[in-house]
Coordinates of C-alpha atoms in Angstrom, one line a residue:
X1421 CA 130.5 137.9 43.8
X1422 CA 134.4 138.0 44.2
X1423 CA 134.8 134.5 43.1
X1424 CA 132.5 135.1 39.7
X1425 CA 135.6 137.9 39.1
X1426 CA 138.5 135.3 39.5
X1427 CA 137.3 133.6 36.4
X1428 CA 136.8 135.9 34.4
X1429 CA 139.8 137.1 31.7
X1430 CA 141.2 140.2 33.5
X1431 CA 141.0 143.4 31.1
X1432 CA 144.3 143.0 29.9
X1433 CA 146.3 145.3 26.9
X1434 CA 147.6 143.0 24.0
X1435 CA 149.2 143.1 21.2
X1436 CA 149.4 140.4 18.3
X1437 CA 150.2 139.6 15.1
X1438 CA 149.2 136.0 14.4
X1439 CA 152.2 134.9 14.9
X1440 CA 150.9 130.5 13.9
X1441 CA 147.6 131.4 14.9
X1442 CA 147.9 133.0 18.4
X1443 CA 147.0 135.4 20.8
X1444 CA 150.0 137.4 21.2
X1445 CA 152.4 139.0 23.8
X1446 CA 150.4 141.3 26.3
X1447 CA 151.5 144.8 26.2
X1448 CA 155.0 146.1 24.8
X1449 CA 157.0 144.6 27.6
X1450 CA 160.3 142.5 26.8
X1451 CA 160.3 138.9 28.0
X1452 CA 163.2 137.6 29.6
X1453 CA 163.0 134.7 27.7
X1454 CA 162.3 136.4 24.1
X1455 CA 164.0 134.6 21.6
X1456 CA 164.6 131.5 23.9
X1457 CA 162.4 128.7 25.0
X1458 CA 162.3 126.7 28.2
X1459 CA 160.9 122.9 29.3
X1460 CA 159.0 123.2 32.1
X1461 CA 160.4 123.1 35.5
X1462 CA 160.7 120.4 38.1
X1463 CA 158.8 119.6 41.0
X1464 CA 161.3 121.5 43.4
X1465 CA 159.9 124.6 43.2
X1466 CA 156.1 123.6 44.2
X1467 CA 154.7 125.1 46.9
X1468 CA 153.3 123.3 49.9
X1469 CA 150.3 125.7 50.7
X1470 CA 147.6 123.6 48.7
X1471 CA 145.0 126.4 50.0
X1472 CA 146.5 128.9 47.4
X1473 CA 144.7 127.5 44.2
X1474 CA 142.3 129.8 43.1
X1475 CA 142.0 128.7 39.1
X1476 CA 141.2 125.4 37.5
X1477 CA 141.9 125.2 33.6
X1478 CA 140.7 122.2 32.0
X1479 CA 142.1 120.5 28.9
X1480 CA 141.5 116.8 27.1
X1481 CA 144.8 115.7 28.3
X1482 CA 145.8 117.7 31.5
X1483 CA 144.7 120.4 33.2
X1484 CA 146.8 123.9 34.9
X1485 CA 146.1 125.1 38.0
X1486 CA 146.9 128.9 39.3
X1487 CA 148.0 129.7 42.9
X1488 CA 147.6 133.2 45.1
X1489 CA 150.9 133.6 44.3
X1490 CA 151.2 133.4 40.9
X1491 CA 152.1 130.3 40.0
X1492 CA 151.3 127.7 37.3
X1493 CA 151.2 124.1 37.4
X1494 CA 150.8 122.1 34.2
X1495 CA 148.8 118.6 36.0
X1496 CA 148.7 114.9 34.2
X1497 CA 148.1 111.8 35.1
X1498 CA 151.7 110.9 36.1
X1499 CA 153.0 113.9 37.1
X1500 CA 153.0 117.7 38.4
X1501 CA 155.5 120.1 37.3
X1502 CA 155.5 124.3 37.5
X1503 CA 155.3 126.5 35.0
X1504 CA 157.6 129.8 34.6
X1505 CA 158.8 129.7 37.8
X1506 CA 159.9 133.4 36.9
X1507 CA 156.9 134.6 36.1
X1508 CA 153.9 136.0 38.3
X1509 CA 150.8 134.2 36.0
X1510 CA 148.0 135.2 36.1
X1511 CA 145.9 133.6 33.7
X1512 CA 145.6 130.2 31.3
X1513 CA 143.7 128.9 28.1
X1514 CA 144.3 125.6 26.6
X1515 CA 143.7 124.1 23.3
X1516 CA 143.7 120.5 22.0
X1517 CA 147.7 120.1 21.8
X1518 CA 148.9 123.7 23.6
X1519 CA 148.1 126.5 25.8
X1520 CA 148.9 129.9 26.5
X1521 CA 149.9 131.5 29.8
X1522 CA 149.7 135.2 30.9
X1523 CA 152.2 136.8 33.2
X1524 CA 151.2 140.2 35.4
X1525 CA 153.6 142.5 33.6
X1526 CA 151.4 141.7 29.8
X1527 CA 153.9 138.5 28.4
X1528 CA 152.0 135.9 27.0
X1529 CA 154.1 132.6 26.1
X1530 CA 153.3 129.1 23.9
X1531 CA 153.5 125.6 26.1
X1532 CA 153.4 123.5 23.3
X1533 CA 152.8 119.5 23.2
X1534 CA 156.2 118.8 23.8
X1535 CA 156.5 120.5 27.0
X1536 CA 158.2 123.4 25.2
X1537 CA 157.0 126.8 26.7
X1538 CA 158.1 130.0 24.3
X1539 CA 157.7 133.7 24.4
X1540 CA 154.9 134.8 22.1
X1541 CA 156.0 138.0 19.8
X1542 CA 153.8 141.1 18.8
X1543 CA 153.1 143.7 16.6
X1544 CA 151.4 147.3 17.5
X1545 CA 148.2 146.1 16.7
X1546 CA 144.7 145.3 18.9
X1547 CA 144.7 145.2 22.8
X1548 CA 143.4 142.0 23.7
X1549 CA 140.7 141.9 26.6
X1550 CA 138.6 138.7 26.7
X1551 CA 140.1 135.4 25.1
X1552 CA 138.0 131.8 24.7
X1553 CA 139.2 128.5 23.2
X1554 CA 137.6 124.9 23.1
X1555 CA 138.8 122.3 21.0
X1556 CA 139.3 123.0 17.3
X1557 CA 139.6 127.1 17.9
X1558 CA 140.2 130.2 19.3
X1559 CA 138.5 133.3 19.5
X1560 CA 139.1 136.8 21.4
X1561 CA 138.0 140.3 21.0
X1562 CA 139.9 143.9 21.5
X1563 CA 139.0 146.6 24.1
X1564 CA 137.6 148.2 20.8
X1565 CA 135.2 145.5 20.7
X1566 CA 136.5 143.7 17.7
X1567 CA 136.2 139.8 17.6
X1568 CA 139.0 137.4 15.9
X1569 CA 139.1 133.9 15.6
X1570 CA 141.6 131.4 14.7
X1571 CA 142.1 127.3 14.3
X1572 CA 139.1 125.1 12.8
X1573 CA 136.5 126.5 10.8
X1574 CA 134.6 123.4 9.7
X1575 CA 131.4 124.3 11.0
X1576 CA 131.6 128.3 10.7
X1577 CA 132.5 128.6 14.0
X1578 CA 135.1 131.4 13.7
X1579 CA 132.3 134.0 12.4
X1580 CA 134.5 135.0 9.6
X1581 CA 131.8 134.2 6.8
X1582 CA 132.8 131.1 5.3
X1583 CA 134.0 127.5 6.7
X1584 CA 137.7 127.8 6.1
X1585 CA 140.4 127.0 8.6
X1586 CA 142.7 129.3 9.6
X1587 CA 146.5 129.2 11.2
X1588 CA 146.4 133.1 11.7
X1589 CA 144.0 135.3 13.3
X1590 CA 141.3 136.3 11.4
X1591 CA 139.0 139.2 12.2
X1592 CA 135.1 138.3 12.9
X1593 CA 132.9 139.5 10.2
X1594 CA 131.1 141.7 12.5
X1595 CA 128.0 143.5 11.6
X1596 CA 125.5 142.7 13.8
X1597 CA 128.0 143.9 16.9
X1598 CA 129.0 147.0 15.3
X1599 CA 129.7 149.3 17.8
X1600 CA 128.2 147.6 20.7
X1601 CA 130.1 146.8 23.9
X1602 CA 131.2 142.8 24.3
X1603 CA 131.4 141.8 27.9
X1604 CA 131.3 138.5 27.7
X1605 CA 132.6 135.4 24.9
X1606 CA 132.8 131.9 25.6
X1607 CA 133.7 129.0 22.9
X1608 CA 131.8 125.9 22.6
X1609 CA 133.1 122.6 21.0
X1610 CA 132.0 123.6 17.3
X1611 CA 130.2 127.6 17.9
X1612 CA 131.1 130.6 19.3
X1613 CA 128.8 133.0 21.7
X1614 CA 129.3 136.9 22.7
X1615 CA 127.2 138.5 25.0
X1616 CA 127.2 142.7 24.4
X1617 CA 126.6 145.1 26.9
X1618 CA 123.3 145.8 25.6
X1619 CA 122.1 142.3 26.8
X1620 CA 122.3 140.4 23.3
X1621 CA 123.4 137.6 22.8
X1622 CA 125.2 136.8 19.0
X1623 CA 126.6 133.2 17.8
X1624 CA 128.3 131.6 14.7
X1625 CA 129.2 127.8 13.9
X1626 CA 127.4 124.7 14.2
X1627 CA 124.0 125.1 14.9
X1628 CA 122.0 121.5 13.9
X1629 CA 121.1 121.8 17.7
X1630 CA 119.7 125.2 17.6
X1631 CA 122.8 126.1 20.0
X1632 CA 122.8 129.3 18.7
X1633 CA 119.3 129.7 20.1
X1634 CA 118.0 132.0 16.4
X1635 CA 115.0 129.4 16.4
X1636 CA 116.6 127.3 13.7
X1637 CA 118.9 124.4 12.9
X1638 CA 120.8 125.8 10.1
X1639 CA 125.0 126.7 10.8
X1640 CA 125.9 130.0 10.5
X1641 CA 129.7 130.7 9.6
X1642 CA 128.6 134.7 10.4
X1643 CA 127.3 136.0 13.6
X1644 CA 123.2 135.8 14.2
X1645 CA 121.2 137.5 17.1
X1646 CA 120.1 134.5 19.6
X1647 CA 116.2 135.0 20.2
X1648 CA 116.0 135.7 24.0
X1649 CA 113.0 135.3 25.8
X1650 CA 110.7 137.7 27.2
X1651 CA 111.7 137.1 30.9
X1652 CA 115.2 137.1 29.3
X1653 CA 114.8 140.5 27.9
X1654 CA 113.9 141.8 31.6
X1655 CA 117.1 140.7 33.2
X1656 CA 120.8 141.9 32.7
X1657 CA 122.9 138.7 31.0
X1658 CA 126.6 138.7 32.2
X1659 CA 127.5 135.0 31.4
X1660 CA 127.5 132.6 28.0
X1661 CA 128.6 129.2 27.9
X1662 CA 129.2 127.0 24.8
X1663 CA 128.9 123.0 25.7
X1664 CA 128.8 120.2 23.3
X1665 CA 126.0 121.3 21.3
X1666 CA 124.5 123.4 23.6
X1667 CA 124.5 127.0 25.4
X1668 CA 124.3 128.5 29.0
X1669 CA 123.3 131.7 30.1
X1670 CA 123.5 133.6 33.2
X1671 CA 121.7 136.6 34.2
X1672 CA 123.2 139.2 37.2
X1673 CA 120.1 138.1 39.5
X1674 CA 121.1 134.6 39.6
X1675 CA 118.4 133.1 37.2
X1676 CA 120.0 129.9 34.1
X1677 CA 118.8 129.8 30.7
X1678 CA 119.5 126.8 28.2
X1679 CA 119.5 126.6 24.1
X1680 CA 120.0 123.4 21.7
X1681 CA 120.7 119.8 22.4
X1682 CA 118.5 118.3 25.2
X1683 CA 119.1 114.7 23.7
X1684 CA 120.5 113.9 27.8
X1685 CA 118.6 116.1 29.4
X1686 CA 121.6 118.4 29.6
X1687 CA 119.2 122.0 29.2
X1688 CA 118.2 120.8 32.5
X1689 CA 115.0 122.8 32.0
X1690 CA 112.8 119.4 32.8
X1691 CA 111.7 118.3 29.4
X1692 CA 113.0 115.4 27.2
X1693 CA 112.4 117.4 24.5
X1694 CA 115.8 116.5 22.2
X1695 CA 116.8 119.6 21.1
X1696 CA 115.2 123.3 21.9
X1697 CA 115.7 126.2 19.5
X1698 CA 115.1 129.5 21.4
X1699 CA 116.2 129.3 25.3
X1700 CA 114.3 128.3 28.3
X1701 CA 114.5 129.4 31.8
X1702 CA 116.5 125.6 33.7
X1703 CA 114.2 124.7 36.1
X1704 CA 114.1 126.0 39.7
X1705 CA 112.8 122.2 41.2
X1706 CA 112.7 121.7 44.6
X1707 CA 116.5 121.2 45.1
X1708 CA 117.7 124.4 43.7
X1709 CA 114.4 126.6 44.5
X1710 CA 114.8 129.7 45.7
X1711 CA 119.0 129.7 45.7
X1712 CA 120.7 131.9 43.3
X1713 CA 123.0 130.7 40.8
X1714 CA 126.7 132.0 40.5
X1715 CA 128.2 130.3 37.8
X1716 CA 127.6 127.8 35.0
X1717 CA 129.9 125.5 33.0
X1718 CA 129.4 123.2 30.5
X1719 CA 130.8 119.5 29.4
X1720 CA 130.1 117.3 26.0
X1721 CA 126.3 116.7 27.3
X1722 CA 125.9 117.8 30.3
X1723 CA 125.2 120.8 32.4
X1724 CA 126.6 121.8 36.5
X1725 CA 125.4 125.2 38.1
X1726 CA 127.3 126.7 41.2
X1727 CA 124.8 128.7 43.8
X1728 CA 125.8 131.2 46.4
X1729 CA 125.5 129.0 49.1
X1730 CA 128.2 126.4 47.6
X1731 CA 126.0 123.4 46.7
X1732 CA 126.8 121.8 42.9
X1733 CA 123.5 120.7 41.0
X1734 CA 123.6 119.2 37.5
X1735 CA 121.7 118.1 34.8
X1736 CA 122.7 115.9 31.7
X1737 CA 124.0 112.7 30.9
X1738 CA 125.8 110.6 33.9
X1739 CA 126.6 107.6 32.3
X1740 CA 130.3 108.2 32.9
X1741 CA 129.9 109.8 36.5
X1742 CA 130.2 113.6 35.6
X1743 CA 127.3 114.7 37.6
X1744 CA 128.5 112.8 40.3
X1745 CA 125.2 111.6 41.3
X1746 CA 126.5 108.0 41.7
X1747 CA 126.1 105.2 39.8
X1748 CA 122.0 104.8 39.3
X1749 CA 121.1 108.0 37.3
X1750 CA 122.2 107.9 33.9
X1751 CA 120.7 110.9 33.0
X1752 CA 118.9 113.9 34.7
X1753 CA 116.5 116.5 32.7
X1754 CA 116.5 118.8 35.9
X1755 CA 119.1 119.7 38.1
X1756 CA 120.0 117.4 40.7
X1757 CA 122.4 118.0 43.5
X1758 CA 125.7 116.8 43.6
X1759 CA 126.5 114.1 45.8
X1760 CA 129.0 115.0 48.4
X1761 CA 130.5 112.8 51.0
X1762 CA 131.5 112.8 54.5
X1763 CA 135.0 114.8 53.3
X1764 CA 133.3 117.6 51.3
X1765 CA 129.9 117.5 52.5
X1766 CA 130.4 120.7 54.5
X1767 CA 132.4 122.4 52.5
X1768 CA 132.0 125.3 50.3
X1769 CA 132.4 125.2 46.8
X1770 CA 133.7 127.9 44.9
X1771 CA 134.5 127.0 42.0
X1772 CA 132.8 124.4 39.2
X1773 CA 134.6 123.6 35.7
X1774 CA 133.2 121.1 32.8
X1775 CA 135.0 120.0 30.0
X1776 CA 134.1 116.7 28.2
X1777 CA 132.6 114.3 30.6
X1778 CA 134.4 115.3 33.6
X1779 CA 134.1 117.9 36.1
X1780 CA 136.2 119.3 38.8
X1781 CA 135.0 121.6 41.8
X1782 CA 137.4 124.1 43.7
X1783 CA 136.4 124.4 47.6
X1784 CA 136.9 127.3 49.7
X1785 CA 140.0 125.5 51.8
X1786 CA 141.8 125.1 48.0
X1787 CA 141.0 121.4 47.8
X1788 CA 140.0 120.2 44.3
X1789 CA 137.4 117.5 43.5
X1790 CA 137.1 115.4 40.4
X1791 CA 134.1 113.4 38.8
X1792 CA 133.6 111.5 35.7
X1793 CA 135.7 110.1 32.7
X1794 CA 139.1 109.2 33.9
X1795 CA 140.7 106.8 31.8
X1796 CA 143.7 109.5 31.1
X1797 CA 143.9 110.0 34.8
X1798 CA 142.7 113.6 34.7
X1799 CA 140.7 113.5 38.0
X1800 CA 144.6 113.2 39.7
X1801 CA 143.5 110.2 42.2
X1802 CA 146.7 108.0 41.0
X1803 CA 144.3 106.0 39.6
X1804 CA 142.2 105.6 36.1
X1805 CA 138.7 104.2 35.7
X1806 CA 135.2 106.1 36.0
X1807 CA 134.6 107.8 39.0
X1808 CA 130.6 108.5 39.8
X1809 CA 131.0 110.8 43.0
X1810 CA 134.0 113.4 43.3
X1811 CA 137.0 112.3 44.8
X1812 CA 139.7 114.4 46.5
X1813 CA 142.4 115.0 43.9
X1814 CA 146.0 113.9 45.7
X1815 CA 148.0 117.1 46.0
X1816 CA 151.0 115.1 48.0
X1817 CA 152.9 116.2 45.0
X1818 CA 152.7 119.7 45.7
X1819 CA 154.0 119.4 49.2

């Protein structure tokens, strides 16, 4: 599953120091802009091959978008404009008000609110290998297998044993993963979830939802063992995903498993139950029988899963179009396919990514495909207003 590898975080060295809360500069190597800072660059330097995108990152306010060739693009409602023209990046987080970007020779630099992009300094200390961040925080974990966290704290969602924010990296408090192997960490809006070699599953954070699946509703600002399943237990896990107030799971064999808020039908395991504390298998109806899921992502309240053979289904709350089942279904409590017209019908997808109450799809000719909310312009139609059926982002900008 080449495509499942694109999004994960490639095993990468870092280095940091906490330098205002921050993951740090990859790998000793000196920046070219260390101890400067650049706007980002104009639209001459876009490239005109729209079939290079591979990488979709999703924020509230805009998203950035990755090419073959290494290059960034920060995407709002008004405008496109490239990122580190210099640099060959190869991978993107974003935050509320800021993101980070990765080059391929280990720098790792700030774009800020302002536009401002800046080298991010190290120290000698951990080498960075999977990094996660949703709204409020951040969280990331070393090659040693040690977990950090940084930004809000207000629900325990760091894991560092109390509820107090934090500007500087913090590390996890930890026991329960003590020397196990972590393949896998995702952050949700308000808790954090790390999947270990061993096929456990550990959370922290809010938890009135049961989204940490331990079969209760109390928060926990440490790390607790999620209760898996029996079928669960017989499968090798190598995907979590943290929505609103809910979790995804994905095993190797292709199989989706849902934990906590249900209140839209976004477990999409087929019940209106309005919250579930343990997970449950999502439903395998007659539209996504026998097909093997890929990938999983996650909005506010509501669910999409990708299968092999390129067909979105979703489950959740539609009222603002990000199932894109059209206007009629407000809600689905099992998954329901996509719909596609004439444009996309027979096309592949590759590529699914929920934040909020949108959701944009990658296909296999690089074309991207928005859904939902769009009052900020996110969907990049050159228009605003709810959209109930993806539309073809304009990419006449990047020509």
């Amino acid at each position: 599953h080449k495509w499942i590898t694109i999004l994960l975080i490639l095993l990468i060295s870092c280095h940091f120091n906490a330098l205002d809360g921050t993951v740090s500069r990859w790998r000793s190597i000196h920046s070219p802009m260390q101890g400067e800072h650049s706007k980002i660059h104009e639209m001459d330097d876009m490239p005109s091959n729209k079939s290079t995108i591979i990488k979709i990152v999703q924020g509230d306010q805009y998203m950035i978008y990755l090419n073959k060739l290494g290059k960034a693009f920060k995407k709002t409602s008004r405008h496109s404009s490239a990122l580190l023209n210099e640099s060959h990046i190869i991978e993107s987080v974003i935050g509320k008000n800021h993101a980070y970007l990765l080059n391929s020779t280990g720098n790792v630099y700030r774009l800020d609110e302002h536009d401002i992009i800046r080298p991010i300094e190290c120290s000698t200390t951990p080498i960075i290998k999977y990094v996660s961040s949703h709204y409020y925080h951040t969280i990331f974990s070393s090659i040693n297998n040690v977990m950090y966290g940084v930004g809000g704290n207000n629900r325990g969602q760091l894991g560092l044993g109390d509820r107090v924010d934090t500007n500087l990296p913090k590390k996890m408090v930890t026991n329960e993963i003590q020397g196990k192997h972590i393949i896998d960490i995702d952050a949700g809006y308000d808790h954090t979830l790390i999947l270990t070699e061993d096929n456990l599953i550990f959370g922290s954070g809010r938890n009135l939802d049961g989204e940490l699946g331990n079969g209760n509703r109390v928060l926990q600002p440490s790390l607790v063992p999620m209760i898996l399943s029996e079928e669960m237990k017989t499968k090798k896990l190598i995907k979590v995903i943290g929505g609103g107030t809910h979790s995804l799971i994905l095993s190797e064999d292709g199989i989706g498993f849902a934990v906590g808020s249900n209140d839209n039908g976004q477990l999409g395991i087929g019940l209106t139950t309005e919250r579930i504390l343990t997970p449950f298998k999502i439903l395998q109806n007659e539209s996504i029988a026998n097909r093997s899921i890929v990938q999983i992502t996650a909005g506010k309240l509501h669910s999409l899963y990708l299968t092999e053979d390129g067909i979105v289904f979703g489950a959740g709350s539609n009222t603002l179009g990000t199932l894109g089942l059209g206007d009629s279904i407000s809600h689905a409590y099992r998954p329901l396919q996509m719909i596609m017209d004439k444009e996309i019908a027979n096309k592949s997808v590759i590529l699914i990514k929920s934040k909020f109450f949108h959701s944009l799809l990658l296909t296999v000719d690089g074309l991207i495909y928005g859904t939902g909310w769009n009052n900020g312009g996110q969907l990049g139609i050159n228009a605003r207003g709810t959209h109930y059926e993806p539309k073809a982002m304009i990419m006449t900008a990047l020509k």
